[in-house]
Coordinates of C-alpha atoms and ligand atoms in Angstrom, one line a residue:
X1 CA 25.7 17.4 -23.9
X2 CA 23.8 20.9 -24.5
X3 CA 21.9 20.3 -20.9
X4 CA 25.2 19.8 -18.9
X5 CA 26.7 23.5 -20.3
X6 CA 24.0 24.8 -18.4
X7 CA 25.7 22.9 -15.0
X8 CA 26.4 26.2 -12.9
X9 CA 29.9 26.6 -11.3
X10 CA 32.2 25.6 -13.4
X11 CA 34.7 25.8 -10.3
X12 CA 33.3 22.7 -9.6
X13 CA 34.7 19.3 -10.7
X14 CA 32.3 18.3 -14.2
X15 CA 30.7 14.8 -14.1
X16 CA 32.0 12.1 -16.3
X17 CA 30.9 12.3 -19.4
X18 CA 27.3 9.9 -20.1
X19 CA 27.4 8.4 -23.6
X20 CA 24.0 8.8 -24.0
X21 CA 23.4 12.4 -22.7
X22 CA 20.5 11.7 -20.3
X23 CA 20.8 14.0 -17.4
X24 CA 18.9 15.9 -15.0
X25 CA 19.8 18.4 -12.6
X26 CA 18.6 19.7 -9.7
X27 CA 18.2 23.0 -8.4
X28 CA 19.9 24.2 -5.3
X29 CA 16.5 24.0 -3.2
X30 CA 15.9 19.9 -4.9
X31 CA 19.5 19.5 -4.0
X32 CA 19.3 19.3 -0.3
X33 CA 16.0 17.4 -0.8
X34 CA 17.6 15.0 -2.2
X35 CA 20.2 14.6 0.3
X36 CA 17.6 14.3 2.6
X37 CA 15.8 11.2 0.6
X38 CA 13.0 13.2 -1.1
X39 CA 11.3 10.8 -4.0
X40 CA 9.4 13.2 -6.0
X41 CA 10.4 16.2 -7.7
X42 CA 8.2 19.0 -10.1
X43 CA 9.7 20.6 -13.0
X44 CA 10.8 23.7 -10.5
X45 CA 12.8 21.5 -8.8
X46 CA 15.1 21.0 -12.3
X47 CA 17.6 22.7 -14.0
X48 CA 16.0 23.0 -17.5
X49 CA 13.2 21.2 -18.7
X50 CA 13.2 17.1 -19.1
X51 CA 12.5 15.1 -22.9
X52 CA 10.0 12.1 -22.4
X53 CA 9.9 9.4 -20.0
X54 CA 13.4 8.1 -19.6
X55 CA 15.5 6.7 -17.5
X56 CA 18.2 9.5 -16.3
X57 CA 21.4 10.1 -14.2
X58 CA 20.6 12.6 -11.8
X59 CA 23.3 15.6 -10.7
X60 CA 23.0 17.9 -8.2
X61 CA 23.1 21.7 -8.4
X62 CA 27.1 21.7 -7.6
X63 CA 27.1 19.0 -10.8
X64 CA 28.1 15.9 -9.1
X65 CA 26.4 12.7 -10.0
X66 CA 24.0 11.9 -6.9
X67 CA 21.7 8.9 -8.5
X68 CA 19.5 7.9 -11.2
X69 CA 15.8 8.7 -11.7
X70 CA 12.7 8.3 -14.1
X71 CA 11.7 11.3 -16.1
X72 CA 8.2 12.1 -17.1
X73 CA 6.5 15.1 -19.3
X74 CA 2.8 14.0 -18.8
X75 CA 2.4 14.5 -15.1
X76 CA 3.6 17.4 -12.8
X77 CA 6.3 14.7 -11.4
X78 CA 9.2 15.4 -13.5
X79 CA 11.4 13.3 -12.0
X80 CA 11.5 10.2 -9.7
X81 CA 14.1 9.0 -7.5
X82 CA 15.3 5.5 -7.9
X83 CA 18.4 5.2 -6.3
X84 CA 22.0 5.1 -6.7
X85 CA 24.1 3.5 -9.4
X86 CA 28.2 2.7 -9.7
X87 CA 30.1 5.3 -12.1
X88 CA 29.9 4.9 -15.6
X89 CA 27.8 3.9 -18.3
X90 CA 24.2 4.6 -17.7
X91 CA 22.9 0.9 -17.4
X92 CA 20.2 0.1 -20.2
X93 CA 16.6 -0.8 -19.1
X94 CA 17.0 -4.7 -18.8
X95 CA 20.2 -4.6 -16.5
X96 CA 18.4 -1.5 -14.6
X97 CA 15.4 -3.4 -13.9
X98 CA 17.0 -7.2 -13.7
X99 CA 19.5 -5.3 -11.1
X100 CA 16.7 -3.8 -8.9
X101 CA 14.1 -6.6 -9.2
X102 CA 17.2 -9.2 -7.6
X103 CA 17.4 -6.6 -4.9
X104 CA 13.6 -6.3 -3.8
X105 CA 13.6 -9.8 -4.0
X106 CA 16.8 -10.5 -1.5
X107 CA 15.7 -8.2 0.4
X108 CA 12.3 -10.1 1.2
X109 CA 14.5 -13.3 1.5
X110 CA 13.6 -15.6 4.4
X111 CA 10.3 -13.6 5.3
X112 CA 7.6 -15.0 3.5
X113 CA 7.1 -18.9 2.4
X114 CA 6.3 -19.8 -1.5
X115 CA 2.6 -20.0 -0.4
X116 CA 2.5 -17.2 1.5
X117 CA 0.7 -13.9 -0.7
X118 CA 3.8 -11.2 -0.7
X119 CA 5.0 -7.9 -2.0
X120 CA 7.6 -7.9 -4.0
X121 CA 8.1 -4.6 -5.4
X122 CA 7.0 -1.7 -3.0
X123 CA 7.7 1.2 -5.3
X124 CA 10.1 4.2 -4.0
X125 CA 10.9 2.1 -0.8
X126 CA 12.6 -1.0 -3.5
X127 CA 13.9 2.4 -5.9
X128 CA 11.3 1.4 -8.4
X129 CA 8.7 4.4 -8.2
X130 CA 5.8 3.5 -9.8
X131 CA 5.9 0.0 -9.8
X132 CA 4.5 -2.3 -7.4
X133 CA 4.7 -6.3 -7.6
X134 CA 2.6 -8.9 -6.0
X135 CA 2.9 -12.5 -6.1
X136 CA -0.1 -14.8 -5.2
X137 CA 1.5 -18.5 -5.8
X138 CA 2.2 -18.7 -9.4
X139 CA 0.1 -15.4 -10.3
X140 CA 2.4 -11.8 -10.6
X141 CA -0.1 -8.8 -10.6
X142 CA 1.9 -5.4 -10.8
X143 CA 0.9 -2.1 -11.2
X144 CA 2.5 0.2 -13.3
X145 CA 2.2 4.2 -12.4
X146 CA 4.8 5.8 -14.1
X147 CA 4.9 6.2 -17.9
X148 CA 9.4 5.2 -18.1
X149 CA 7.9 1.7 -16.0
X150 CA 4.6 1.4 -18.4
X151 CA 7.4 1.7 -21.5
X152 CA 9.7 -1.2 -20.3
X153 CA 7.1 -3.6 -19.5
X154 CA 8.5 -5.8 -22.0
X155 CA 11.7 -5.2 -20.2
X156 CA 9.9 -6.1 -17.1
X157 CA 7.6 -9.3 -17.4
X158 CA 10.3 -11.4 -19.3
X159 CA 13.0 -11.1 -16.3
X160 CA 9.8 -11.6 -14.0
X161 CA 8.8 -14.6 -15.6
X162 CA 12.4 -15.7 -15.8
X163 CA 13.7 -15.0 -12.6
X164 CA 10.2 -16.1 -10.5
X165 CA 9.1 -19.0 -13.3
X166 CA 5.6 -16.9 -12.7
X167 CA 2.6 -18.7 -14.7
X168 CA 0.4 -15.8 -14.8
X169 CA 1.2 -11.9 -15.4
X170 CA -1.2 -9.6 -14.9
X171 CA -1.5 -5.9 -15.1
X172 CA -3.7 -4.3 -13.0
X173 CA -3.5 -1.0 -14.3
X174 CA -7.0 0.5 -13.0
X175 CA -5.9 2.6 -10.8
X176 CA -7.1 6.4 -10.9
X177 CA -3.6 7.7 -10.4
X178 CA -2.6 6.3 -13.8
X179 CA -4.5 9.5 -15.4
X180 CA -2.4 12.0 -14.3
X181 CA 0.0 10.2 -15.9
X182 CA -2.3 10.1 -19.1
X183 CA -2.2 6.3 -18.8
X184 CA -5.1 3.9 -19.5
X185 CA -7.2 2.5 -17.1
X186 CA -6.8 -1.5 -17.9
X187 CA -6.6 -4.6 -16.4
X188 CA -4.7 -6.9 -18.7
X189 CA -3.2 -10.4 -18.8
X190 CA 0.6 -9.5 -20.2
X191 CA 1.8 -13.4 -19.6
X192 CA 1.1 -16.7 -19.5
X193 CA -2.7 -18.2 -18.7
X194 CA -5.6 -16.5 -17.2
X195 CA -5.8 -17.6 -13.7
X196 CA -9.2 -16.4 -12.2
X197 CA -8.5 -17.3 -8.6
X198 CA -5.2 -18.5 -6.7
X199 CA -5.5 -19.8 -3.2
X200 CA -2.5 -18.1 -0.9
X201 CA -1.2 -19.3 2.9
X202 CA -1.2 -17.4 5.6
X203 CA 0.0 -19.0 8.7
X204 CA -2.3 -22.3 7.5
X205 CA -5.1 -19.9 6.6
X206 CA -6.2 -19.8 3.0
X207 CA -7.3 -17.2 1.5
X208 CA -9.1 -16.9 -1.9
X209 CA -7.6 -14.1 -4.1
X210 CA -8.9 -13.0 -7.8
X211 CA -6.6 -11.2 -9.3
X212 CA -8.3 -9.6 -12.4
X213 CA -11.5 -9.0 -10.1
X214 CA -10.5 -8.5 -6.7
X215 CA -9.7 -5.2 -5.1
X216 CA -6.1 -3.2 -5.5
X217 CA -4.4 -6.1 -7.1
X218 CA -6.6 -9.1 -5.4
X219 CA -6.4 -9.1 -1.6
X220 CA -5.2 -6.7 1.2
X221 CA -1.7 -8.1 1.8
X222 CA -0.5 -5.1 3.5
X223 CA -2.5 -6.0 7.0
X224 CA -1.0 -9.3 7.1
X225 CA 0.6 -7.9 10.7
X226 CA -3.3 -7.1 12.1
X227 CA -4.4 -10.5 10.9
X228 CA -1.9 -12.1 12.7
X229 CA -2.9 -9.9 16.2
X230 CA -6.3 -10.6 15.3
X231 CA -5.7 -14.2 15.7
X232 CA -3.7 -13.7 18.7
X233 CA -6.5 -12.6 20.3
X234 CA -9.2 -13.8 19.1
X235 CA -10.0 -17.3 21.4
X236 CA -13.5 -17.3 22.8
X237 CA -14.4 -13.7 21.2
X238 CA -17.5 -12.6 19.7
X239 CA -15.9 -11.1 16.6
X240 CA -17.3 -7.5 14.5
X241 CA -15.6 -7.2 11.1
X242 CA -16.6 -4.0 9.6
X243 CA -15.7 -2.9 6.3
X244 CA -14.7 -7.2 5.9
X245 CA -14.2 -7.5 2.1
X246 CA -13.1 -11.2 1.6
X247 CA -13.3 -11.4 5.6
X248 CA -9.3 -11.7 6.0
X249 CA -10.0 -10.7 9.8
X250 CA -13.0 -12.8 10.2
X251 CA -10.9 -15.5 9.2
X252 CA -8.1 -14.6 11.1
X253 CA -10.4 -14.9 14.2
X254 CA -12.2 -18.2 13.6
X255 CA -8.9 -19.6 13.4
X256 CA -7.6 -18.1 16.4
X257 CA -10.6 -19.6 18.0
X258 CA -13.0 -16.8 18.3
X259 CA -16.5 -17.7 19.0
X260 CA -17.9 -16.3 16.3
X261 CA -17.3 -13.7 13.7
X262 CA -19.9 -11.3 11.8
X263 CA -18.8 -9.6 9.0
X264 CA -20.3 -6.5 7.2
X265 CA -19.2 -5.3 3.5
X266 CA -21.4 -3.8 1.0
X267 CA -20.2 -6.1 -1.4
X268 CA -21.9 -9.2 -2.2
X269 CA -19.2 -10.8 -4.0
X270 CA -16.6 -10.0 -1.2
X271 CA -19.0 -11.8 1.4
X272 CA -19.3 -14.6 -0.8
X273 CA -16.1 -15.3 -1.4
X274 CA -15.7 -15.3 2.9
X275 CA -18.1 -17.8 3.2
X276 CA -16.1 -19.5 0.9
X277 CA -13.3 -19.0 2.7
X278 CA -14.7 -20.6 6.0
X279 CA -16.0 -23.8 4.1
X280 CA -12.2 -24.5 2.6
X281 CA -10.7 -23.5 6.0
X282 CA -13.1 -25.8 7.5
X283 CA -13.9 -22.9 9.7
X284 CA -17.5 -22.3 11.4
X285 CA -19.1 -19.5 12.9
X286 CA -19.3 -16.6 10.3
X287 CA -22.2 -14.8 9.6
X288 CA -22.1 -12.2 6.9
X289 CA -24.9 -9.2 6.0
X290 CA -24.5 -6.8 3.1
X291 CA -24.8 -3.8 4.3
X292 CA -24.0 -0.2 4.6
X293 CA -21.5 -0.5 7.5
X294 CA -22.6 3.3 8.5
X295 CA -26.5 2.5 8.4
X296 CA -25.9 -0.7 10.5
X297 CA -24.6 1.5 13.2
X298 CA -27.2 3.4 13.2
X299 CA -29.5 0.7 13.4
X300 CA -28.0 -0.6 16.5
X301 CA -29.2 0.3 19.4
X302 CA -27.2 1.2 22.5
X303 CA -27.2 -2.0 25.0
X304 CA -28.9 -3.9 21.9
X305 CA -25.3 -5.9 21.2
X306 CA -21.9 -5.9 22.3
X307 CA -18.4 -7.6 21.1
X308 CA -15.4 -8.4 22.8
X309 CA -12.9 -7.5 19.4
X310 CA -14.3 -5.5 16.6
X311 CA -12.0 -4.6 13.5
X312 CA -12.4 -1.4 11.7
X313 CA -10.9 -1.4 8.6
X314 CA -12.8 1.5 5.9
X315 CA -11.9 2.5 2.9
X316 CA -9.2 5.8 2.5
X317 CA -11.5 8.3 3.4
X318 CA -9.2 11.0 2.8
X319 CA -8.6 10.9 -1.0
X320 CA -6.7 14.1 -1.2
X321 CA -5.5 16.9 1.2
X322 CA -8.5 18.7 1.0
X323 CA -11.1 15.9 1.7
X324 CA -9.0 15.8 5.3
X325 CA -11.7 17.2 7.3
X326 CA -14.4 15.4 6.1
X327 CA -12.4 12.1 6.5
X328 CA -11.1 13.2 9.9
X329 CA -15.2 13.6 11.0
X330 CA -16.2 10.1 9.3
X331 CA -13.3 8.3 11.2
X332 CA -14.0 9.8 14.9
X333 CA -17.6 9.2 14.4
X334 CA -17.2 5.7 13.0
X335 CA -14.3 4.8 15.9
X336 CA -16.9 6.6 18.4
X337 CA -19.4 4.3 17.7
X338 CA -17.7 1.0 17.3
X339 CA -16.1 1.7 20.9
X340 CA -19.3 2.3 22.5
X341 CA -20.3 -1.5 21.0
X342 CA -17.4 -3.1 23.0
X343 CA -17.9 -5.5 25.5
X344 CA -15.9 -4.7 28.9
X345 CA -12.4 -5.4 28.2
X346 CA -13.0 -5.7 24.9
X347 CA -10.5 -4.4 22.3
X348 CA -10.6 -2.3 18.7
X349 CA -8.7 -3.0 15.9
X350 CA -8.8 0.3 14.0
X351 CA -7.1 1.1 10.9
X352 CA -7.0 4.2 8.1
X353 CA -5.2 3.6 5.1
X354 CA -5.4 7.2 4.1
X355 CA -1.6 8.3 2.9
X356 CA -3.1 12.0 4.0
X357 CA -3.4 11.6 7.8
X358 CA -0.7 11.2 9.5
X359 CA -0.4 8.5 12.8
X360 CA -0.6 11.5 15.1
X361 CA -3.6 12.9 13.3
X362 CA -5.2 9.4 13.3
X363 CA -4.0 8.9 17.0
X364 CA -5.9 12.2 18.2
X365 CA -9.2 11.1 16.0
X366 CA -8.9 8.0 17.8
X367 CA -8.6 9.9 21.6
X368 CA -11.6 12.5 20.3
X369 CA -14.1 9.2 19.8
X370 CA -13.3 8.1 23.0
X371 CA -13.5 11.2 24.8
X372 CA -16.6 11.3 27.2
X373 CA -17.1 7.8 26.9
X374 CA -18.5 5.8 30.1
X375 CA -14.9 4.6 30.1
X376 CA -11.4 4.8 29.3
X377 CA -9.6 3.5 26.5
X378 CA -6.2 2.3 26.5
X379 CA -3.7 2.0 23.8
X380 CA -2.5 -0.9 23.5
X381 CA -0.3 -0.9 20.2
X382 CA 0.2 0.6 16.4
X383 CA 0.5 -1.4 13.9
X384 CA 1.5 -0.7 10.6
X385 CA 2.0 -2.6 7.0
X386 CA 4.0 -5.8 7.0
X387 CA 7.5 -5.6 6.7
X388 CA 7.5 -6.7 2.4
X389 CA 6.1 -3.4 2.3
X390 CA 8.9 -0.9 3.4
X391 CA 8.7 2.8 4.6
X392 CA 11.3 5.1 3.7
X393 CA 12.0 7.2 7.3
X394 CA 12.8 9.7 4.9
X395 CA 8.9 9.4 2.8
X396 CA 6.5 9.7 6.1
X397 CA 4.1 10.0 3.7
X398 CA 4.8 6.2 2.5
X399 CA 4.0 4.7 5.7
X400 CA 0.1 4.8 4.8
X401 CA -1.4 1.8 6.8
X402 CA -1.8 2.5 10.1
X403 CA -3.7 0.3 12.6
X404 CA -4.3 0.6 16.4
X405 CA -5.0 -1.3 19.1
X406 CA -7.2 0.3 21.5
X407 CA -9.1 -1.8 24.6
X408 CA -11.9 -1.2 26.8
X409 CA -10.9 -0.6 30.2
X410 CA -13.7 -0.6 33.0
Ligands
SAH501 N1 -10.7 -5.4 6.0 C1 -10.5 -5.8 4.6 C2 -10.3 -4.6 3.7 C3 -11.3 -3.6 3.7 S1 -11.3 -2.6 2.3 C4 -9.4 -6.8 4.6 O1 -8.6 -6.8 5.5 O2 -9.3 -7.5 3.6 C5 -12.8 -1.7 2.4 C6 -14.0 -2.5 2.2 O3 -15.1 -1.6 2.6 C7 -14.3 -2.9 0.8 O4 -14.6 -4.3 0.8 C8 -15.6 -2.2 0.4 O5 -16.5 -3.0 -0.4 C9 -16.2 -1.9 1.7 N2 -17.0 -0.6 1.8 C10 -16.7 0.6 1.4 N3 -17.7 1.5 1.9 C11 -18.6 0.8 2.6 C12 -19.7 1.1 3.3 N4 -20.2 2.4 3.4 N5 -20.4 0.1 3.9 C13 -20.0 -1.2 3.8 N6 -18.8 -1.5 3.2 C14 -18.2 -0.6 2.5

């Protein structure tokens, strides 16, 4: 009650009152954020300061209601959006999270088949901020980056299992962004029995995901779009999968009919585990070498091979704003020299899953490694994360993944 007094003009119509007294405001400036769909908001952005990590009804500077959002003290994100809610009582965690969790799921409805690896729960875009849900068959891995979600997991994972009869829940809570939040690093089984490796279906291609072990929470579902185009245009190709990981794309093109498929990963246990892939796809024609993607490059001389697709798929270069340069350098040089590799006609997948550069700053990169080439590129297509994983129009920022088609035009 003491926090709303502070609710500037008093002209204004006051809120209903909130039994239990959890309430943020905004400031004018947040205010007309918010009305344009802004997520994220630092303690400047509030009217007073905020107590722990709740959940909170959120009013705007003239004082009326305008949604509900997740409080934190540990971070410099004091408050998170997470959408709207009907008058009244402020709903309690279960009914909160049972309510939103129905939504992200009938919101997927239809798109994906039981088999088939999916997001569920994309963060902001499903109004959960700081969650994120993946289901691999009977296996649930989420990821937890906001300390108001990390405090209602046992809200959480008993509606999860209840609702999606999961066998498995796991918690893959090693990401670095946890410790700004001041939350461990952990990966940690939180239901049911530990299931090493689940076997998902992609358009009759399996893939073999690890959930505990694999990377972000066990397999890149977010290029399931590029996978498919991949295959599309794969038939007869001599296939270059850089930066392969489990192979997804090398896959992808096998089964599309490609005549052969090399991938490169520094990780041994990622091109194991394509090998494996092939054998259970019944798939032949990969060839995989450990290696330093940028030193096998190098070591290629010009004229020495070419390929009629190549995908070019690196890790986020750009880990914050200021390591933009340097990323922007590593992808034109990278893109530079896996054009001058292709085949006539021959097209490039490239991708950057860095949430600091933008599609027009990746799109200029891309026209800078082609400029002076012997000949000119087209573009063909962008790509960007499949449709379980939503962008807010208002969050540019969300729309991280984003994947070109370029070709080779003599
Ligand atoms: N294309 C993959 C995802 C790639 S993730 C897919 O669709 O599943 C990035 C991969 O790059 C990881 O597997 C990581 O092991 C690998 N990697 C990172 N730096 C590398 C380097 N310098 N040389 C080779 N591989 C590298």
């Amino acid at each position: 009650m003491q926090r709303r007094d502070r609710i500037p003009h008093p002209q204004q119509p006051r809120p209903a009152p909130i039994p239990d007294g959890s309430v943020v405001q905004l400031n004018a400036r947040a205010t007309s954020l918010w009305r344009r769909g802004q997520a994220w908001y630092y303690a400047d952005d509030l009217v007073g300061p905020v107590a722990g990590a709740a959940l909170v009804r959120v009013y705007d500077f003239e004082g009326r209601a305008c949604g509900l959002g997740f409080t934190s003290v540990t971070s410099k994100l004091a408050l998170r959006a997470c959408g709207t809610w009907r008058e009244g009582p402020l709903p309690d965690r279960i009914e909160f999270f049972a309510a939103r969790l129905l939504a992200a799921i009938e919101r997927r409805a239809g798109q994906l088949g039981p088999e088939d690896g999916a997001r569920l729960v994309h963060g902001e875009a499903d109004d959960l901020p700081g969650l994120v849900i993946d289901r691999y068959g009977p296996v649930l891995v989420l990821q937890t980056t906001a300390p108001f979600v990390e405090a209602s997991l046992d809200a959480i994972v008993p509606l999860l299992v209840d609702r999606l009869g999961a066998e498995a829940v796991v918690a893959r809570n090693d990401v670095a962004v946890r410790k700004l939040e001041g939350l461990p690093q952990e990966v940690r089984l939180l239901h049911g029995k530990r299931i090493e490796q689940v076997v998902i279906v992609e358009d009759g291609l399996r893939h073999l995901v690890e959930p505990f072990t694999g990377h972000k929470t066990g397999f890149y579902l977010d290029q399931r779009p590029a996978r498919a185009l991949v295959r599309e245009l794969a038939k007869g190709k001599r296939v270059l999968d850089l930066f392969s990981y489990q192979g997804g794309f090398s896959l992808s093109a096998l089964k599309g009919g490609a005549q052969s498929a090399l991938a490169i990963d520094q990780s041994e246990r990622a091109l194991q585990l394509a090998q494996q892939g092939a054998e259970q796809n019944g798939l032949t024609g990969l060839q995989t070498e450990r290696a330093n993607v940028f030193d096998f490059l190098r070591g290629l001389r010009e004229g020495d091979r070419q390929f009629d697709l190549i995908v070019l798929d690196p890790p986020a270069f750009a880990k914050s704003k200021r390591e933009l340069g340097g990323a922007l350098r590593g992808y034109r040089d990278l893109n530079r020299q896996a054009l001058r590799l292709l085949a006539p006609y021959g097209w490039l997948v490239t991708c950057s899953c860095s949430h600091h550069m933008s599609l027009p700053a990746f799109e200029d990169t891309a026209r800078q490694s082609a400029a002076g080439l012997p000949f000119k590129v087209a573009l063909h297509q962008r790509l960007g994360a499949g449709s379980d994983h939503p962008v807010w129009l208002s969050m540019p920022e969300s729309e991280y993944l984003k994947t070109l088609l370029l070709r080779r035009m003599d």
